[in-house]
Coordinates of C-alpha atoms in Angstrom, one line a residue:
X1 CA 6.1 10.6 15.9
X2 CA 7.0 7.1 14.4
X3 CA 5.1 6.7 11.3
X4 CA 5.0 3.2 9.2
X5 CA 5.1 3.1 5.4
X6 CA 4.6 -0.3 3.5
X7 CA 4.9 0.0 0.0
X8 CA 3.7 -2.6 -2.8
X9 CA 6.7 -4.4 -4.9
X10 CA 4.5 -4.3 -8.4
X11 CA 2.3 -1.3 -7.7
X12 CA 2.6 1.3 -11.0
X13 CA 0.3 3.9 -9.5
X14 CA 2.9 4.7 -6.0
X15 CA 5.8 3.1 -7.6
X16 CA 8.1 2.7 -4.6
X17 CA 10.9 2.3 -7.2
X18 CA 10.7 6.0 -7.8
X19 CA 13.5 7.7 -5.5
X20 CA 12.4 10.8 -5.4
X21 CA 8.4 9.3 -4.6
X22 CA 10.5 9.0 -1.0
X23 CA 12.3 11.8 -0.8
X24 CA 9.6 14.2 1.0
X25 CA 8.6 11.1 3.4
X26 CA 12.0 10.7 4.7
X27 CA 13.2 14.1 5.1
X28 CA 9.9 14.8 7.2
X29 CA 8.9 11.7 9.2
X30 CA 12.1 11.3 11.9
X31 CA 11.1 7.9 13.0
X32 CA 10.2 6.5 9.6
X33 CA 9.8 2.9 9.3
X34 CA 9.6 1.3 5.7
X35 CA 8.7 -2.6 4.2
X36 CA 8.0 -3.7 1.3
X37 CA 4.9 -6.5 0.4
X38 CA 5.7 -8.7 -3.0
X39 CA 1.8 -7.4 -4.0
X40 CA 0.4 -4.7 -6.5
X41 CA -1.2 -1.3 -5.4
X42 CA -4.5 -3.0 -3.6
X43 CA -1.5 -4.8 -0.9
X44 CA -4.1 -4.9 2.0
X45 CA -6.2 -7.0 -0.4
X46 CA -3.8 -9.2 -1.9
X47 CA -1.6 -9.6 0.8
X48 CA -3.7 -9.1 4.4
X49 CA -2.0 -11.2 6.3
X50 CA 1.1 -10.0 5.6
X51 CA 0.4 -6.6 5.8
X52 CA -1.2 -7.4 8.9
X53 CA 1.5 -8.8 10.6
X54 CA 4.2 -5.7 9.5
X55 CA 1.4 -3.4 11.2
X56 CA 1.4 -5.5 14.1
X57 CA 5.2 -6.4 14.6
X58 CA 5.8 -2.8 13.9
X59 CA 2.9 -1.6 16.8
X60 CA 5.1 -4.1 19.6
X61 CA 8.4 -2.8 18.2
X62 CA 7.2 1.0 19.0
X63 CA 6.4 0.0 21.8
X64 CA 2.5 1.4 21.4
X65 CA 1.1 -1.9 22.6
X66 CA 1.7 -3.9 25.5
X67 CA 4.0 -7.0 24.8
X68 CA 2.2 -9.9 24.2
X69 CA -1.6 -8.2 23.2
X70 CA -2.8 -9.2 20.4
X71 CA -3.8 -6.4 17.8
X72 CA -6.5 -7.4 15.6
X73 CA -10.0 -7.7 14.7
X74 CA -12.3 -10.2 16.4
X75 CA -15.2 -11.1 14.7

């Protein structure tokens, strides 16, 4: 199962800078994908677009959208 993980460059509470924070994630999850947003631990807040677009590229990359769709919210 691909999974995604984005972890936040300044974030003190899951400090991404912590090897062995990592080491359970990537010895279970086969089809692990991993990014990094410049933001503190609220990184959907500081940085949506951002995150929105990793969540999105990453989506058309595993291939569980068609190509060209759009994933979002409309409003």
């Amino acid at each position: 199962m691909p999974v995604q993980f984005i972890g936040a460059e300044y974030d003190d509470i899951a400090d991404i800078h912590v090897p062995s924070a990592h080491t359970g994630m990537r010895d279970t999850c086969r089809d692990l994908t991993e990014s990094v947003v410049s933001a503190g631990h609220w990184l959907q807040l500081e940085k949506p677009d951002e995150v929105n677009q990793l969540i999105e590229d990453w989506l058309h990359t595993k291939n569980l959208v068609p190509t060209g769709q759009h994933v979002g919210v409309s409003g």
